[in-house]
Amino acid sequence: MKAVAFTGLPGAGKTEAVKVAHEQGIKVISMGDEVREEVKKRGMEINDENLGKVAEEMRRKHGMDIWAKKCLKKIREKCSDEEVVVIDGIRNIEEVETFKKYIKNFILVAIHASPHIRYRRLMERGREDDSIKMDDLKRRERREMSWGIGNVIAMADIIITNEGSMESFRKKVKKILS
Amino acid sequence: MKAVAFTGLPGAGKTEAVKVAHEQGIKVISMGDEVREEVKKRGMEINDENLGKVAEEMRRKHGMDIWAKKCLKKIREKCSDEEVVVIDGIRNIEEVETFKKYIKNFILVAIHASPHIRYRRLMERGREDDSIKMDDLKRRERREMSWGIGNVIAMADIIITNEGSMESFRKKVKKILS
């Protein structure tokens, strides 16, 4: 089996990369879906606060790589040995190590754009007051960094830059997936 | 003033990038030199342990960006306003923020190579027993990551890949510095 995991800070282009995978008929295993399932199972409402709380609690109880382990279980159930699988939502280095241990052909791909470009993109997406939005962006970024996403990016096997056209970025993603 | 700061994990190519700057006659301000000066001032021996201890103690007492502040002082003393300066040895995001605040034209450049390539390079440099050396490498890497270097890399304005020939890497560095 070959697995490609995408990582990157908000606004770098992870969502678009996953969209390309979907279009190519590649199965996408989302780490966030695992957290959502757990929240639902507990009868809690699906919102940012509950998702964060459950994700953290499970990490404390069962180890930093608990969500990677749950994803591995799903990959084994859903995917054949010959398939290419995309993993979405890696957040810390322990998850990377667990995937590397159990998937022989595991490629970690970081998507990068300068802060300047990422902020502009994220601002263009929203319609709220700019100054509030900028604070929210930076808060979200700091939260992801506190979880260790920076180290995941630093340890990537491949870094692709997403600062030009959407088309050139999609081409780079397709090349990696093929 | 324009300042270019290089960052990257061990084996990525920081030393070579700084060498290119030296060759071009560009002043290099080393954050490590600041720590060395402080250790010397205290009459302590210059070794890894003392450097680490003093660096950490000063961060605890005076803030995570204390070494950036000391570098800024040196830059103001040593460099003219029209000059390009290279800063070597950024370790955490607070240092990046302090430099950005005081140097209008501050460009953070991350140098990246896959772990596979970095480990091979570092192994080739040394002559010790391979298995011991590999442990040392990973320990050094983890230590830098615990200081927050991953987040510095993730927040870079430019990422350059150093996986091909030395010549092509030197060309990329020269282009940024010119």
mmCIF file of C-alpha atoms in Angstrom:
data_model
loop_
_atom_site.group_PDB
_atom_site.id
_atom_site.type_symbol
_atom_site.label_atom_id
_atom_site.label_comp_id
_atom_site.label_asym_id
_atom_site.label_seq_id
_atom_site.Cartn_x
_atom_site.Cartn_y
_atom_site.Cartn_z
ATOM 1 C CA MET A 1 0.000 0.000 0.000
ATOM 2 C CA LYS A 2 1.074 3.534 -0.687
ATOM 3 C CA ALA A 3 -0.191 6.381 1.467
ATOM 4 C CA VAL A 4 0.262 10.077 0.846
ATOM 5 C CA ALA A 5 -0.392 12.429 3.765
ATOM 6 C CA PHE A 6 -0.869 16.136 3.214
ATOM 7 C CA THR A 7 0.031 18.663 5.873
ATOM 8 C CA GLY A 8 0.293 22.450 5.955
ATOM 9 C CA LEU A 9 -0.809 25.539 7.852
ATOM 10 C CA PRO A 10 -4.287 27.033 7.285
ATOM 11 C CA GLY A 11 -4.528 28.605 3.844
ATOM 12 C CA ALA A 12 -1.610 26.646 2.361
ATOM 13 C CA GLY A 13 -3.863 24.511 0.154
ATOM 14 C CA LYS A 14 -4.557 21.194 1.909
ATOM 15 C CA THR A 15 -8.248 21.241 1.019
ATOM 16 C CA GLU A 16 -7.493 21.705 -2.676
ATOM 17 C CA ALA A 17 -4.947 18.861 -2.608
ATOM 18 C CA VAL A 18 -7.539 16.543 -1.048
ATOM 19 C CA LYS A 19 -10.060 17.652 -3.689
ATOM 20 C CA VAL A 20 -7.621 16.620 -6.426
ATOM 21 C CA ALA A 21 -7.298 13.192 -4.785
ATOM 22 C CA HIS A 22 -11.104 12.804 -4.688
ATOM 23 C CA GLU A 23 -11.361 13.761 -8.370
ATOM 24 C CA GLN A 24 -8.787 11.121 -9.230
ATOM 25 C CA GLY A 25 -10.893 8.489 -7.480
ATOM 26 C CA ILE A 26 -8.365 8.081 -4.656
ATOM 27 C CA LYS A 27 -9.754 7.164 -1.232
ATOM 28 C CA VAL A 28 -9.241 9.873 1.368
ATOM 29 C CA ILE A 29 -9.042 8.936 5.034
ATOM 30 C CA SER A 30 -9.718 11.969 7.184
ATOM 31 C CA MET A 31 -8.326 12.073 10.711
ATOM 32 C CA GLY A 32 -10.963 14.665 11.543
ATOM 33 C CA ASP A 33 -13.703 12.170 10.636
ATOM 34 C CA GLU A 34 -12.406 9.856 13.350
ATOM 35 C CA VAL A 35 -12.773 12.620 15.924
ATOM 36 C CA ARG A 36 -16.257 13.498 14.627
ATOM 37 C CA GLU A 37 -17.345 9.857 14.913
ATOM 38 C CA GLU A 38 -16.138 9.710 18.508
ATOM 39 C CA VAL A 39 -17.976 12.929 19.427
ATOM 40 C CA LYS A 40 -21.160 11.590 17.819
ATOM 41 C CA LYS A 41 -20.789 8.237 19.585
ATOM 42 C CA ARG A 42 -20.767 10.101 22.898
ATOM 43 C CA GLY A 43 -24.009 11.875 22.006
ATOM 44 C CA MET A 44 -22.332 15.277 22.010
ATOM 45 C CA GLU A 45 -23.026 18.088 19.572
ATOM 46 C CA ILE A 46 -20.535 18.440 16.701
ATOM 47 C CA ASN A 47 -18.870 21.798 17.228
ATOM 48 C CA ASP A 48 -15.333 23.161 17.382
ATOM 49 C CA GLU A 49 -15.182 23.116 21.167
ATOM 50 C CA ASN A 50 -16.381 19.505 21.569
ATOM 51 C CA LEU A 51 -14.148 18.283 18.742
ATOM 52 C CA GLY A 52 -11.106 19.918 20.337
ATOM 53 C CA LYS A 53 -11.989 18.616 23.799
ATOM 54 C CA VAL A 54 -12.511 15.003 22.703
ATOM 55 C CA ALA A 55 -9.414 15.037 20.455
ATOM 56 C CA GLU A 56 -7.240 16.258 23.314
ATOM 57 C CA GLU A 57 -8.758 13.985 25.953
ATOM 58 C CA MET A 58 -8.172 10.907 23.782
ATOM 59 C CA ARG A 59 -4.558 11.972 23.153
ATOM 60 C CA ARG A 60 -3.956 12.362 26.886
ATOM 61 C CA LYS A 61 -5.545 8.975 27.672
ATOM 62 C CA HIS A 62 -4.313 6.848 24.769
ATOM 63 C CA GLY A 63 -1.202 8.617 23.452
ATOM 64 C CA MET A 64 -0.446 11.349 20.938
ATOM 65 C CA ASP A 65 -0.933 8.930 18.026
ATOM 66 C CA ILE A 66 -4.399 7.648 18.989
ATOM 67 C CA TRP A 67 -6.056 9.223 15.925
ATOM 68 C CA ALA A 68 -3.397 7.777 13.628
ATOM 69 C CA LYS A 69 -4.091 4.328 15.079
ATOM 70 C CA LYS A 70 -7.823 4.742 14.482
ATOM 71 C CA CYS A 71 -7.126 5.805 10.903
ATOM 72 C CA LEU A 72 -4.880 2.791 10.330
ATOM 73 C CA LYS A 73 -7.734 0.534 11.422
ATOM 74 C CA LYS A 74 -10.058 2.214 8.936
ATOM 75 C CA ILE A 75 -7.457 2.019 6.141
ATOM 76 C CA ARG A 76 -7.115 -1.733 6.734
ATOM 77 C CA GLU A 77 -10.893 -2.181 6.586
ATOM 78 C CA LYS A 78 -11.559 0.020 3.580
ATOM 79 C CA CYS A 79 -8.534 -0.184 1.290
ATOM 80 C CA SER A 80 -6.831 -2.943 -0.663
ATOM 81 C CA ASP A 81 -3.086 -3.549 -0.533
ATOM 82 C CA GLU A 82 -2.527 -2.252 -4.059
ATOM 83 C CA GLU A 83 -4.306 1.022 -3.509
ATOM 84 C CA VAL A 84 -2.973 4.549 -3.089
ATOM 85 C CA VAL A 85 -4.620 6.236 -0.079
ATOM 86 C CA VAL A 86 -4.575 9.871 0.958
ATOM 87 C CA ILE A 87 -4.475 10.744 4.666
ATOM 88 C CA ASP A 88 -5.796 14.147 5.621
ATOM 89 C CA GLY A 89 -5.258 15.986 8.894
ATOM 90 C CA ILE A 90 -1.930 14.945 10.433
ATOM 91 C CA ARG A 91 -1.123 17.238 13.352
ATOM 92 C CA ASN A 92 1.903 15.902 15.261
ATOM 93 C CA ILE A 93 5.122 14.006 14.763
ATOM 94 C CA GLU A 94 4.010 10.954 16.780
ATOM 95 C CA GLU A 95 1.252 10.396 14.204
ATOM 96 C CA VAL A 96 3.863 10.544 11.425
ATOM 97 C CA GLU A 97 5.998 7.945 13.218
ATOM 98 C CA THR A 98 3.049 5.590 13.683
ATOM 99 C CA PHE A 99 2.037 5.821 10.020
ATOM 100 C CA LYS A 100 5.663 5.258 8.932
ATOM 101 C CA LYS A 101 5.856 2.205 11.154
ATOM 102 C CA TYR A 102 2.766 0.495 9.735
ATOM 103 C CA ILE A 103 2.669 1.733 6.124
ATOM 104 C CA LYS A 104 5.807 0.807 4.229
ATOM 105 C CA ASN A 105 5.245 3.312 1.457
ATOM 106 C CA PHE A 106 4.274 6.391 3.424
ATOM 107 C CA ILE A 107 5.006 9.810 1.915
ATOM 108 C CA LEU A 108 4.551 12.956 3.951
ATOM 109 C CA VAL A 109 3.855 15.981 1.750
ATOM 110 C CA ALA A 110 3.907 19.496 3.202
ATOM 111 C CA ILE A 111 2.179 22.270 1.325
ATOM 112 C CA HIS A 112 3.739 25.671 1.877
ATOM 113 C CA ALA A 113 2.878 29.266 1.101
ATOM 114 C CA SER A 114 4.324 32.367 2.758
ATOM 115 C CA PRO A 115 2.308 33.784 5.698
ATOM 116 C CA HIS A 116 1.543 36.850 3.558
ATOM 117 C CA ILE A 117 -0.091 34.729 0.826
ATOM 118 C CA ARG A 118 -1.895 32.407 3.237
ATOM 119 C CA TYR A 119 -3.435 35.315 5.177
ATOM 120 C CA ARG A 120 -4.579 37.015 1.967
ATOM 121 C CA ARG A 121 -6.221 33.799 0.782
ATOM 122 C CA LEU A 122 -7.997 33.160 4.063
ATOM 123 C CA MET A 123 -9.197 36.763 4.236
ATOM 124 C CA GLU A 124 -10.613 36.545 0.728
ATOM 125 C CA ARG A 125 -12.578 33.443 1.679
ATOM 126 C CA GLY A 126 -14.427 35.132 4.533
ATOM 127 C CA ARG A 127 -16.682 38.131 4.564
ATOM 128 C CA GLU A 128 -16.475 39.206 8.182
ATOM 129 C CA ASP A 129 -14.764 42.294 9.500
ATOM 130 C CA ASP A 130 -11.104 42.068 8.488
ATOM 131 C CA SER A 131 -9.476 42.851 11.809
ATOM 132 C CA ILE A 132 -11.547 40.289 13.716
ATOM 133 C CA LYS A 133 -10.860 37.749 11.039
ATOM 134 C CA MET A 134 -7.090 38.338 11.162
ATOM 135 C CA ASP A 135 -7.108 37.665 14.911
ATOM 136 C CA ASP A 136 -9.057 34.450 14.356
ATOM 137 C CA LEU A 137 -6.599 33.308 11.686
ATOM 138 C CA LYS A 138 -3.598 33.898 13.880
ATOM 139 C CA ARG A 139 -5.288 32.151 16.805
ATOM 140 C CA ARG A 140 -6.055 29.119 14.646
ATOM 141 C CA GLU A 141 -2.493 29.103 13.331
ATOM 142 C CA ARG A 142 -1.009 29.310 16.828
ATOM 143 C CA ARG A 143 -3.291 26.486 17.992
ATOM 144 C CA GLU A 144 -2.122 24.205 15.184
ATOM 145 C CA MET A 145 1.488 25.146 15.905
ATOM 146 C CA SER A 146 1.054 24.351 19.603
ATOM 147 C CA TRP A 147 -0.058 20.843 18.556
ATOM 148 C CA GLY A 148 3.247 20.407 16.722
ATOM 149 C CA ILE A 149 2.284 20.909 13.067
ATOM 150 C CA GLY A 150 5.511 22.857 12.472
ATOM 151 C CA ASN A 151 7.608 19.787 13.199
ATOM 152 C CA VAL A 152 5.432 17.704 10.876
ATOM 153 C CA ILE A 153 6.088 20.217 8.083
ATOM 154 C CA ALA A 154 9.835 20.279 8.843
ATOM 155 C CA MET A 155 9.988 16.459 8.636
ATOM 156 C CA ALA A 156 8.154 16.226 5.302
ATOM 157 C CA ASP A 157 9.535 13.987 2.565
ATOM 158 C CA ILE A 158 8.398 16.478 -0.054
ATOM 159 C CA ILE A 159 7.511 20.170 0.244
ATOM 160 C CA ILE A 160 5.442 21.725 -2.504
ATOM 161 C CA THR A 161 5.008 25.448 -2.791
ATOM 162 C CA ASN A 162 1.550 26.788 -3.523
ATOM 163 C CA GLU A 163 2.035 30.436 -4.375
ATOM 164 C CA GLY A 164 1.320 30.498 -8.094
ATOM 165 C CA SER A 165 -1.803 29.572 -10.040
ATOM 166 C CA MET A 166 -4.321 26.981 -8.868
ATOM 167 C CA GLU A 167 -3.626 25.026 -12.052
ATOM 168 C CA SER A 168 0.116 24.729 -11.431
ATOM 169 C CA PHE A 169 -0.546 23.627 -7.852
ATOM 170 C CA ARG A 170 -3.060 20.991 -8.961
ATOM 171 C CA LYS A 171 -0.476 19.694 -11.444
ATOM 172 C CA LYS A 172 2.116 19.256 -8.672
ATOM 173 C CA VAL A 173 -0.408 17.353 -6.536
ATOM 174 C CA LYS A 174 -1.421 15.096 -9.438
ATOM 175 C CA LYS A 175 2.231 14.298 -10.125
ATOM 176 C CA ILE A 176 2.728 13.155 -6.527
ATOM 177 C CA LEU A 177 -0.464 11.085 -6.521
ATOM 178 C CA SER A 178 0.277 9.292 -9.779
ATOM 179 C CA MET B 1 18.113 47.494 5.971
ATOM 180 C CA LYS B 2 17.381 44.103 4.562
ATOM 181 C CA ALA B 3 17.967 40.977 6.633
ATOM 182 C CA VAL B 4 17.798 37.405 5.453
ATOM 183 C CA ALA B 5 17.563 34.696 8.110
ATOM 184 C CA PHE B 6 18.254 31.085 7.283
ATOM 185 C CA THR B 7 16.633 28.249 9.182
ATOM 186 C CA GLY B 8 16.433 24.494 8.699
ATOM 187 C CA LEU B 9 16.935 21.159 10.459
ATOM 188 C CA PRO B 10 20.444 19.687 10.823
ATOM 189 C CA GLY B 11 21.786 18.542 7.470
ATOM 190 C CA ALA B 12 19.456 20.730 5.408
ATOM 191 C CA GLY B 13 22.252 23.090 4.300
ATOM 192 C CA LYS B 14 22.278 26.149 6.592
ATOM 193 C CA THR B 15 26.074 26.128 6.910
ATOM 194 C CA GLU B 16 26.518 26.151 3.126
ATOM 195 C CA ALA B 17 24.036 29.015 2.756
ATOM 196 C CA VAL B 18 25.948 31.075 5.321
ATOM 197 C CA LYS B 19 29.199 30.252 3.498
ATOM 198 C CA VAL B 20 27.703 31.660 0.268
ATOM 199 C CA ALA B 21 26.827 34.864 2.160
ATOM 200 C CA HIS B 22 30.399 35.163 3.490
ATOM 201 C CA GLU B 23 31.809 34.656 -0.006
ATOM 202 C CA GLN B 24 29.595 37.448 -1.300
ATOM 203 C CA GLY B 25 30.977 39.802 1.346
ATOM 204 C CA ILE B 26 27.692 39.901 3.254
ATOM 205 C CA LYS B 27 27.899 40.353 7.034
ATOM 206 C CA VAL B 28 26.643 37.344 8.971
ATOM 207 C CA ILE B 29 25.294 37.840 12.471
ATOM 208 C CA SER B 30 25.311 34.532 14.323
ATOM 209 C CA MET B 31 22.883 34.029 17.195
ATOM 210 C CA GLY B 32 25.194 31.285 18.491
ATOM 211 C CA ASP B 33 28.030 33.851 18.818
ATOM 212 C CA GLU B 34 25.884 35.835 21.236
ATOM 213 C CA VAL B 35 25.478 32.758 23.438
ATOM 214 C CA ARG B 36 29.201 31.996 23.196
ATOM 215 C CA GLU B 37 30.074 35.560 24.264
ATOM 216 C CA GLU B 38 27.786 35.294 27.291
ATOM 217 C CA VAL B 39 29.310 31.952 28.336
ATOM 218 C CA LYS B 40 32.811 33.423 27.994
ATOM 219 C CA LYS B 41 31.822 36.539 29.963
ATOM 220 C CA ARG B 42 30.794 34.279 32.838
ATOM 221 C CA GLY B 43 34.210 32.568 32.795
ATOM 222 C CA MET B 44 32.683 29.221 31.865
ATOM 223 C CA GLU B 45 34.176 26.714 29.443
ATOM 224 C CA ILE B 46 32.726 26.768 25.910
ATOM 225 C CA ASN B 47 31.063 23.392 25.473
ATOM 226 C CA ASP B 48 27.695 22.076 24.334
ATOM 227 C CA GLU B 49 26.355 21.687 27.862
ATOM 228 C CA ASN B 50 27.270 25.193 29.047
ATOM 229 C CA LEU B 51 26.021 26.792 25.833
ATOM 230 C CA GLY B 52 22.681 25.010 26.172
ATOM 231 C CA LYS B 53 22.387 25.861 29.853
ATOM 232 C CA VAL B 54 23.135 29.578 29.445
ATOM 233 C CA ALA B 55 20.927 29.874 26.338
ATOM 234 C CA GLU B 56 17.976 28.353 28.196
ATOM 235 C CA GLU B 57 18.543 30.257 31.437
ATOM 236 C CA MET B 58 18.599 33.575 29.586
ATOM 237 C CA ARG B 59 15.399 32.656 27.720
ATOM 238 C CA ARG B 60 13.661 31.838 30.990
ATOM 239 C CA LYS B 61 14.834 35.070 32.658
ATOM 240 C CA HIS B 62 14.539 37.554 29.799
ATOM 241 C CA GLY B 63 12.040 36.014 27.346
ATOM 242 C CA MET B 64 12.178 33.628 24.403
ATOM 243 C CA ASP B 65 13.513 36.386 22.130
ATOM 244 C CA ILE B 66 16.464 37.478 24.283
ATOM 245 C CA TRP B 67 19.043 36.262 21.728
ATOM 246 C CA ALA B 68 17.208 38.026 18.911
ATOM 247 C CA LYS B 69 17.331 41.257 20.931
ATOM 248 C CA LYS B 70 21.060 40.850 21.490
ATOM 249 C CA CYS B 71 21.559 40.254 17.767
ATOM 250 C CA LEU B 72 19.553 43.350 16.901
ATOM 251 C CA LYS B 73 21.863 45.407 19.117
ATOM 252 C CA LYS B 74 24.888 44.007 17.287
ATOM 253 C CA ILE B 75 23.285 44.600 13.877
ATOM 254 C CA ARG B 76 22.697 48.253 14.786
ATOM 255 C CA GLU B 77 26.323 48.650 15.877
ATOM 256 C CA LYS B 78 27.943 46.817 13.000
ATOM 257 C CA CYS B 79 25.795 47.355 9.915
ATOM 258 C CA SER B 80 24.731 50.362 7.900
ATOM 259 C CA ASP B 81 21.130 51.027 6.914
ATOM 260 C CA GLU B 82 21.734 50.172 3.242
ATOM 261 C CA GLU B 83 23.319 46.830 3.932
ATOM 262 C CA VAL B 84 21.989 43.300 3.477
ATOM 263 C CA VAL B 85 22.647 41.239 6.603
ATOM 264 C CA VAL B 86 22.354 37.489 7.104
ATOM 265 C CA ILE B 87 21.116 36.171 10.453
ATOM 266 C CA ASP B 88 22.147 32.647 11.344
ATOM 267 C CA GLY B 89 20.639 30.418 14.032
ATOM 268 C CA ILE B 90 16.974 31.334 14.553
ATOM 269 C CA ARG B 91 15.339 28.706 16.759
ATOM 270 C CA ASN B 92 11.846 29.851 17.762
ATOM 271 C CA ILE B 93 8.914 31.861 16.516
ATOM 272 C CA GLU B 94 9.267 34.607 19.160
ATOM 273 C CA GLU B 95 12.679 35.447 17.670
ATOM 274 C CA VAL B 96 11.079 35.686 14.213
ATOM 275 C CA GLU B 97 8.433 38.078 15.549
ATOM 276 C CA THR B 98 11.033 40.309 17.209
ATOM 277 C CA PHE B 99 13.142 40.513 14.050
ATOM 278 C CA LYS B 100 10.038 41.275 11.956
ATOM 279 C CA LYS B 101 9.082 44.029 14.360
ATOM 280 C CA TYR B 102 12.420 45.850 14.210
ATOM 281 C CA ILE B 103 13.688 45.062 10.697
ATOM 282 C CA LYS B 104 11.296 46.287 8.043
ATOM 283 C CA ASN B 105 12.735 44.136 5.290
ATOM 284 C CA PHE B 106 13.104 40.806 7.072
ATOM 285 C CA ILE B 107 12.953 37.629 4.994
ATOM 286 C CA LEU B 108 12.808 34.240 6.661
ATOM 287 C CA VAL B 109 14.219 31.509 4.433
ATOM 288 C CA ALA B 110 13.791 27.840 5.345
ATOM 289 C CA ILE B 111 16.093 25.276 3.773
ATOM 290 C CA HIS B 112 14.502 21.870 3.378
ATOM 291 C CA ALA B 113 15.638 18.387 2.478
ATOM 292 C CA SER B 114 13.794 15.127 3.182
ATOM 293 C CA PRO B 115 14.824 13.325 6.413
ATOM 294 C CA HIS B 116 16.268 10.536 4.253
ATOM 295 C CA ILE B 117 18.638 12.931 2.465
ATOM 296 C CA ARG B 118 19.558 14.889 5.602
ATOM 297 C CA TYR B 119 20.464 11.732 7.549
ATOM 298 C CA ARG B 120 22.582 10.427 4.674
ATOM 299 C CA ARG B 121 24.473 13.730 4.467
ATOM 300 C CA LEU B 122 25.116 13.911 8.206
ATOM 301 C CA MET B 123 26.257 10.281 8.303
ATOM 302 C CA GLU B 124 28.709 10.911 5.479
ATOM 303 C CA ARG B 125 30.218 13.828 7.386
ATOM 304 C CA GLY B 126 31.083 11.753 10.452
ATOM 305 C CA ARG B 127 33.253 8.687 10.796
ATOM 306 C CA GLU B 128 31.923 7.149 13.979
ATOM 307 C CA ASP B 129 29.950 3.960 14.282
ATOM 308 C CA ASP B 130 26.792 4.402 12.227
ATOM 309 C CA SER B 131 24.205 3.251 14.731
ATOM 310 C CA ILE B 132 25.527 5.517 17.502
ATOM 311 C CA LYS B 133 25.689 8.388 15.100
ATOM 312 C CA MET B 134 22.109 7.894 13.939
ATOM 313 C CA ASP B 135 20.914 8.088 17.559
ATOM 314 C CA ASP B 136 22.868 11.313 18.066
ATOM 315 C CA LEU B 137 21.382 12.821 14.918
ATOM 316 C CA LYS B 138 17.842 12.045 15.951
ATOM 317 C CA ARG B 139 18.481 13.376 19.459
ATOM 318 C CA ARG B 140 19.861 16.636 18.052
ATOM 319 C CA GLU B 141 16.887 16.886 15.694
ATOM 320 C CA ARG B 142 14.376 16.292 18.486
ATOM 321 C CA ARG B 143 16.111 18.897 20.651
ATOM 322 C CA GLU B 144 15.851 21.534 17.923
ATOM 323 C CA MET B 145 12.221 20.586 17.358
ATOM 324 C CA SER B 146 11.457 20.906 21.072
ATOM 325 C CA TRP B 147 12.769 24.496 20.870
ATOM 326 C CA GLY B 148 10.206 25.231 18.159
ATOM 327 C CA ILE B 149 12.270 25.173 14.967
ATOM 328 C CA GLY B 150 9.439 23.372 13.145
ATOM 329 C CA ASN B 151 7.162 26.374 13.560
ATOM 330 C CA VAL B 152 9.912 28.687 12.307
ATOM 331 C CA ILE B 153 10.213 26.548 9.162
ATOM 332 C CA ALA B 154 6.429 26.471 8.692
ATOM 333 C CA MET B 155 6.256 30.283 8.917
ATOM 334 C CA ALA B 156 9.049 30.892 6.383
ATOM 335 C CA ASP B 157 8.540 33.494 3.666
ATOM 336 C CA ILE B 158 10.495 31.320 1.242
ATOM 337 C CA ILE B 159 11.318 27.612 1.345
ATOM 338 C CA ILE B 160 14.184 26.375 -0.789
ATOM 339 C CA THR B 161 14.771 22.705 -1.382
ATOM 340 C CA ASN B 162 18.313 21.391 -1.155
ATOM 341 C CA GLU B 163 18.182 17.880 -2.565
ATOM 342 C CA GLY B 164 20.046 18.262 -5.855
ATOM 343 C CA SER B 165 23.593 19.374 -6.586
ATOM 344 C CA MET B 166 25.544 21.753 -4.354
ATOM 345 C CA GLU B 167 25.859 24.092 -7.325
ATOM 346 C CA SER B 168 22.103 24.400 -7.882
ATOM 347 C CA PHE B 169 21.586 25.026 -4.157
ATOM 348 C CA ARG B 170 24.267 27.737 -4.089
ATOM 349 C CA LYS B 171 22.569 29.369 -7.075
ATOM 350 C CA LYS B 172 19.230 29.519 -5.216
ATOM 351 C CA VAL B 173 20.925 31.087 -2.185
ATOM 352 C CA LYS B 174 22.740 33.663 -4.332
ATOM 353 C CA LYS B 175 19.472 34.616 -6.005
ATOM 354 C CA ILE B 176 17.854 35.319 -2.635
ATOM 355 C CA LEU B 177 20.834 37.310 -1.373
ATOM 356 C CA SER B 178 21.129 39.510 -4.458
#
